[in-house]
Coordinates of C-alpha atoms in Angstrom, one line a residue:
X24 CA 17.8 17.9 -3.5
X25 CA 18.5 18.8 -7.0
X26 CA 16.5 17.4 -9.9
X27 CA 20.1 15.8 -10.8
X28 CA 21.1 14.4 -7.4
X29 CA 17.1 12.7 -7.7
X30 CA 17.2 10.7 -10.9
X31 CA 21.3 9.9 -9.8
X32 CA 19.6 8.4 -6.6
X33 CA 17.2 6.7 -8.7
X34 CA 19.8 5.5 -11.6
X35 CA 21.7 4.0 -8.7
X36 CA 18.9 2.0 -7.2
X37 CA 17.5 1.1 -10.2
X38 CA 21.1 -0.8 -11.3
X39 CA 21.2 -2.4 -8.2
X40 CA 18.1 -3.7 -8.9
X41 CA 18.4 -5.0 -12.5
X42 CA 22.0 -6.8 -11.4
X43 CA 20.5 -8.7 -8.2
X44 CA 19.4 -12.0 -9.0
X45 CA 19.0 -12.7 -5.6
X46 CA 15.3 -10.8 -4.5
X47 CA 16.8 -10.6 -0.8
X48 CA 19.9 -8.7 -1.7
X49 CA 18.3 -6.6 -4.1
X50 CA 15.5 -5.2 -1.3
X51 CA 18.8 -5.2 1.7
X52 CA 20.7 -3.4 -0.9
X53 CA 17.6 -0.8 -1.8
X54 CA 16.8 -0.3 1.6
X55 CA 20.3 0.8 2.5
X56 CA 20.5 3.2 -0.4
X57 CA 16.9 5.0 0.5
X58 CA 18.1 5.0 4.5
X59 CA 21.3 7.1 3.3
X60 CA 19.4 9.4 0.6
X61 CA 17.1 10.6 3.5
X62 CA 19.2 10.5 5.9
X63 CA 16.4 8.2 7.9
X64 CA 18.3 6.1 10.8
X65 CA 16.9 2.5 10.1
X66 CA 14.1 0.6 7.8
X67 CA 12.2 -2.9 6.8
X68 CA 10.5 -4.2 4.1
X69 CA 7.3 -6.6 4.6
X70 CA 6.1 -8.4 1.5
X71 CA 2.9 -9.7 1.4
X72 CA 1.9 -13.3 1.2
X73 CA 0.0 -15.4 -2.0
X74 CA -3.0 -14.8 -0.4
X75 CA -2.7 -11.0 0.6
X76 CA -4.1 -11.1 3.8
X77 CA -0.7 -11.3 5.6
X78 CA 3.1 -9.9 5.3
X79 CA 6.5 -11.2 6.4
X80 CA 9.7 -9.5 7.1
X81 CA 11.6 -9.6 3.9
X82 CA 14.9 -6.9 4.9
X83 CA 16.4 -4.8 7.3
X84 CA 19.0 -2.4 7.6
X85 CA 20.6 -1.1 10.9
X86 CA 17.8 -2.3 13.5
X87 CA 17.8 -1.0 17.1
X88 CA 19.3 -3.6 19.7
X89 CA 15.3 -3.1 20.6
X90 CA 14.4 -5.0 17.6
X91 CA 17.6 -7.1 16.0
X92 CA 17.7 -8.9 19.9
X93 CA 14.1 -9.6 20.2
X94 CA 12.9 -10.6 16.7
X95 CA 9.5 -11.7 18.2
X96 CA 8.9 -7.5 18.2
X97 CA 9.0 -7.9 14.6
X98 CA 6.4 -10.4 13.8
X99 CA 2.4 -9.7 14.1
X100 CA 0.4 -7.0 13.1
X101 CA 0.7 -3.3 13.4
X102 CA -0.9 0.2 12.3
X103 CA 0.6 0.4 9.1
X104 CA 0.4 -3.1 8.0
X105 CA -3.5 -3.1 9.0
X106 CA -3.8 0.3 7.0
X107 CA -1.9 -1.0 4.2
X108 CA -4.0 -4.4 4.5
X109 CA -7.1 -2.5 4.4
X110 CA -6.4 -0.8 1.4
X111 CA -6.4 3.1 3.3
X112 CA -2.4 3.4 2.3
X113 CA -1.5 3.8 -1.3
X114 CA 1.0 6.9 -1.0
X115 CA 4.3 7.1 0.6
X116 CA 3.3 8.8 4.2
X117 CA 4.2 10.5 6.8
X118 CA 2.8 9.0 10.5
X119 CA 4.9 11.1 13.1
X120 CA 1.6 11.5 14.9
X121 CA 2.2 8.4 16.4
X122 CA 4.9 6.1 17.7
X123 CA 6.2 3.3 15.8
X124 CA 4.3 0.3 17.9
X125 CA 7.3 -1.9 17.2
X126 CA 9.5 0.5 19.7
X127 CA 6.2 1.4 22.1
X128 CA 6.3 1.2 25.5
X129 CA 10.1 0.3 25.4
X130 CA 12.9 1.9 27.5
X131 CA 15.9 0.5 26.3
X132 CA 17.4 -0.2 23.1
X133 CA 15.4 1.8 20.3
X134 CA 18.1 4.4 20.0
X135 CA 15.7 7.2 20.2
X136 CA 13.5 6.4 17.0
X137 CA 10.7 7.8 17.2
X138 CA 9.4 9.2 13.4
X139 CA 8.6 7.1 10.7
X140 CA 6.6 6.8 7.5
X141 CA 5.3 4.3 5.4
X142 CA 5.7 3.7 2.1
X143 CA 3.4 0.9 0.2
X144 CA 4.9 -0.9 -2.9
X145 CA 2.0 -1.9 -5.4
X146 CA 2.6 -2.8 -8.5
X147 CA -0.2 -2.5 -10.8
X148 CA -3.0 -2.2 -8.5
X149 CA -1.6 -5.5 -6.6
X150 CA -0.4 -5.1 -3.0
X151 CA 3.0 -6.4 -3.2
X152 CA 4.4 -5.1 0.2
X153 CA 5.6 -2.2 2.0
X154 CA 8.8 -0.1 3.2
X155 CA 8.7 1.3 6.9
X156 CA 11.3 4.1 7.8
X157 CA 12.5 5.2 11.0
X158 CA 14.4 8.2 12.4
X159 CA 15.6 10.0 15.8
X160 CA 14.1 12.7 14.9
X161 CA 10.6 13.8 15.2
X162 CA 10.1 15.4 11.6
X163 CA 8.2 15.1 8.6
X164 CA 9.0 14.3 4.5
X165 CA 8.6 16.9 2.4
X166 CA 6.8 16.2 -0.8
X167 CA 10.1 15.6 -3.0
X168 CA 10.8 13.1 -0.4
X169 CA 7.7 11.6 -0.8
X170 CA 7.9 11.8 -4.8
X171 CA 11.0 10.1 -4.6
X172 CA 9.9 7.0 -2.2
X173 CA 7.0 6.6 -4.3
X174 CA 9.5 6.1 -7.5
X175 CA 11.6 3.9 -5.4
X176 CA 8.7 1.7 -4.6
X177 CA 7.4 1.6 -8.0
X178 CA 11.0 0.6 -9.1
X179 CA 11.4 -2.1 -5.8
X180 CA 7.6 -3.5 -6.7
X181 CA 8.8 -4.3 -10.4
X182 CA 11.9 -6.1 -9.3
X183 CA 9.8 -8.0 -7.4
X184 CA 7.1 -9.0 -9.5
X185 CA 9.9 -9.8 -11.8
X186 CA 11.9 -12.2 -9.5
X187 CA 8.6 -13.4 -8.8
X188 CA 7.9 -14.1 -12.3
X189 CA 11.0 -15.9 -13.6
X190 CA 10.1 -18.1 -9.9
X191 CA 6.9 -19.7 -11.7
X192 CA 8.0 -19.1 -15.1
X193 CA 11.5 -18.5 -16.5
X194 CA 10.7 -18.6 -19.4
X195 CA 8.1 -15.7 -19.6
X196 CA 8.2 -13.4 -22.5
X197 CA 9.8 -9.9 -22.2
X198 CA 6.4 -8.6 -23.0
X199 CA 5.5 -8.1 -19.8
X200 CA 5.3 -4.4 -18.5
X201 CA 6.6 -5.6 -15.3
X202 CA 10.8 -4.9 -16.0
X203 CA 12.8 -2.6 -15.2
X204 CA 13.2 -1.3 -18.7
X205 CA 9.6 -0.8 -18.7
X206 CA 10.1 1.5 -15.8
X207 CA 12.9 3.6 -17.1
X208 CA 11.1 3.9 -20.0
X209 CA 8.2 5.6 -18.4
X210 CA 9.6 7.5 -15.9
X211 CA 13.3 8.3 -16.0
X212 CA 13.9 9.1 -19.6
X213 CA 11.4 11.4 -20.0
X214 CA 12.1 12.9 -17.6
X215 CA 15.4 13.4 -18.0
X216 CA 14.7 14.5 -20.8
X217 CA 13.1 17.6 -20.2
X218 CA 15.7 18.5 -17.2
X219 CA 17.8 18.7 -20.5
X220 CA 15.4 20.8 -22.4
X221 CA 15.3 23.2 -19.5
X222 CA 18.7 23.6 -19.3
X223 CA 19.9 24.1 -22.7
X224 CA 17.4 26.7 -23.1
X225 CA 18.5 29.0 -19.7
X226 CA 22.2 27.8 -20.5
X227 CA 24.4 31.2 -19.5
X228 CA 28.1 31.3 -18.6
X229 CA 27.6 30.4 -14.7
X230 CA 29.7 27.4 -14.2
X231 CA 26.9 25.7 -12.2
X232 CA 24.5 25.5 -15.1
X233 CA 26.8 24.0 -17.3
X234 CA 27.9 21.6 -15.2
X235 CA 24.4 20.9 -13.9
X236 CA 23.6 20.6 -18.0
X237 CA 26.7 18.5 -18.1
X238 CA 25.8 16.4 -15.4
X239 CA 22.2 15.5 -16.4
X240 CA 23.1 15.0 -20.3
X241 CA 25.8 12.4 -18.8
X242 CA 23.0 10.3 -16.9
X243 CA 20.8 10.3 -19.5
X244 CA 23.5 8.5 -21.7
X245 CA 24.0 6.0 -18.5
X246 CA 20.2 5.5 -18.3
X247 CA 20.0 4.7 -21.7
X248 CA 22.7 2.4 -21.7
X249 CA 20.9 0.8 -18.5
X250 CA 17.6 0.6 -20.6
X251 CA 19.4 -1.3 -23.4
X252 CA 20.9 -3.8 -21.2
X253 CA 17.3 -4.5 -19.8
X254 CA 15.8 -4.7 -23.0
X255 CA 18.9 -6.8 -24.7
X256 CA 18.6 -9.2 -21.2
X257 CA 14.9 -9.6 -21.8
X258 CA 14.5 -10.7 -25.8
X259 CA 17.9 -13.1 -25.1
X260 CA 17.9 -16.9 -24.5
X261 CA 17.5 -16.2 -20.9
X262 CA 19.3 -18.6 -18.6
X263 CA 17.6 -17.1 -15.6
X264 CA 19.1 -18.0 -12.4
X265 CA 15.7 -18.4 -10.7
X266 CA 15.0 -17.7 -7.4
X267 CA 15.3 -20.5 -5.4
X268 CA 15.1 -22.0 -1.8
X269 CA 18.0 -25.1 -1.0
X270 CA 17.0 -27.9 1.4
X271 CA 16.9 -26.9 5.1
X272 CA 20.5 -25.8 5.5
X273 CA 20.5 -25.9 9.1
X274 CA 21.5 -28.8 11.8
X275 CA 18.8 -30.3 14.0
X276 CA 20.5 -28.2 16.7
X277 CA 20.7 -24.9 14.8
X278 CA 16.8 -25.6 13.7
X279 CA 16.5 -25.6 18.0
X280 CA 18.6 -22.4 17.7
X281 CA 16.4 -20.7 15.8
X282 CA 13.4 -21.7 17.2
X283 CA 14.2 -20.4 20.8
X284 CA 15.5 -16.9 18.8
X285 CA 11.7 -17.0 17.4
X286 CA 10.0 -17.4 21.0
X287 CA 12.5 -14.5 21.9
X288 CA 15.1 -15.7 24.3
X289 CA 18.5 -14.8 24.8
X290 CA 21.7 -16.8 24.7
X291 CA 21.7 -17.4 28.0
X292 CA 18.3 -18.7 28.6
X293 CA 18.8 -20.4 25.6
X294 CA 21.8 -22.4 26.8
X295 CA 19.8 -23.0 29.9
X296 CA 16.9 -24.5 28.4
X297 CA 19.1 -26.5 26.0
X298 CA 21.6 -27.3 28.4
X299 CA 24.8 -26.3 26.4
X300 CA 26.8 -23.1 27.5
X301 CA 26.6 -19.5 25.6
X302 CA 29.5 -19.9 23.7
X303 CA 27.9 -22.3 22.3
X304 CA 24.9 -20.9 21.5
X305 CA 26.5 -18.1 20.4
X306 CA 28.7 -20.3 17.6
X307 CA 25.8 -21.6 16.7
X308 CA 23.6 -18.4 16.2
X309 CA 26.7 -17.2 13.5
X310 CA 26.7 -20.6 12.2
X311 CA 23.2 -20.2 11.6
X312 CA 23.5 -16.1 10.2
X313 CA 26.1 -17.5 7.5
X314 CA 24.2 -20.1 6.1
X315 CA 20.7 -18.0 5.5
X316 CA 23.0 -15.4 4.6
X317 CA 21.3 -13.2 7.2
X318 CA 22.3 -9.8 8.9
X319 CA 20.9 -10.4 12.4
X320 CA 18.8 -12.6 14.0
X321 CA 15.6 -11.0 13.2
X322 CA 16.3 -11.9 9.7
X323 CA 17.0 -15.1 10.4
X324 CA 14.0 -15.6 11.9
X325 CA 12.4 -14.6 8.7
X326 CA 14.1 -16.5 6.3
X327 CA 12.6 -19.5 8.0
X328 CA 9.6 -18.6 8.2
X329 CA 9.6 -17.8 5.0
X330 CA 11.0 -20.8 3.5
X331 CA 9.0 -23.1 6.3
X332 CA 11.9 -24.1 8.2
X333 CA 9.7 -22.7 11.3
X334 CA 6.1 -22.9 12.0
X335 CA 4.1 -19.2 12.6

């Protein structure tokens, strides 16, 4: 991955984070792009609770059946969470020497996932969350890949903190240093200037160098535009779309179904316990996913736990 690709990927993630008002949607898109950039199979993001002593599943992408069909396996503690909350993880790191405890000793439905990495999300010294990435190959991410993950972590952390601040105080001043604009100013623009300067000093007739130089200049224009847009947004009257959760959208029966899903029951088992047909259970599951804007059963359970629809 060359420098131009590096900044192009970060720009794409920053742009999506800036456009999304829904934290859930922003996290899912960032996770999807991160997995794509590093050619990883799957991943998920945990966010810390207010007391910083526990986490909850906030987003996931391309989960293997062993996890998507058994949401209970993505609850509770694991090695990464313990290390993170114990202040033993403060940078993106490989944990390839051990199999992810979520998949350990599971023989089917894992898609052969073995390697995994953990990326802490920390903003201004405050724990915000952590990201886990998994792939089939037992390999280690190199220094450049870990660097891009640390930068993505800062972008994601900034978006999380911004959304939480908007939720608690929609009229908060733009002087806060936890905006996407601030990250662009501190990280992107100075480094892209360096790339352009270096390319300009070494320009020759080689087409690839000229192309890289032009691409870098174009990227700087895009970043500057994004920077201006975010600053304008912060200094306007800011009719902010607050992050809020509606009243319970699930029916009594749907709540019974999601409760049993949380316990790890299959559709057939749920049907037998509730004395309804399995196809009726499938209908309720489809309705639950639609109402909660969740991609799978695991995300639906996580959303219900976060919103207080289910007890832990």
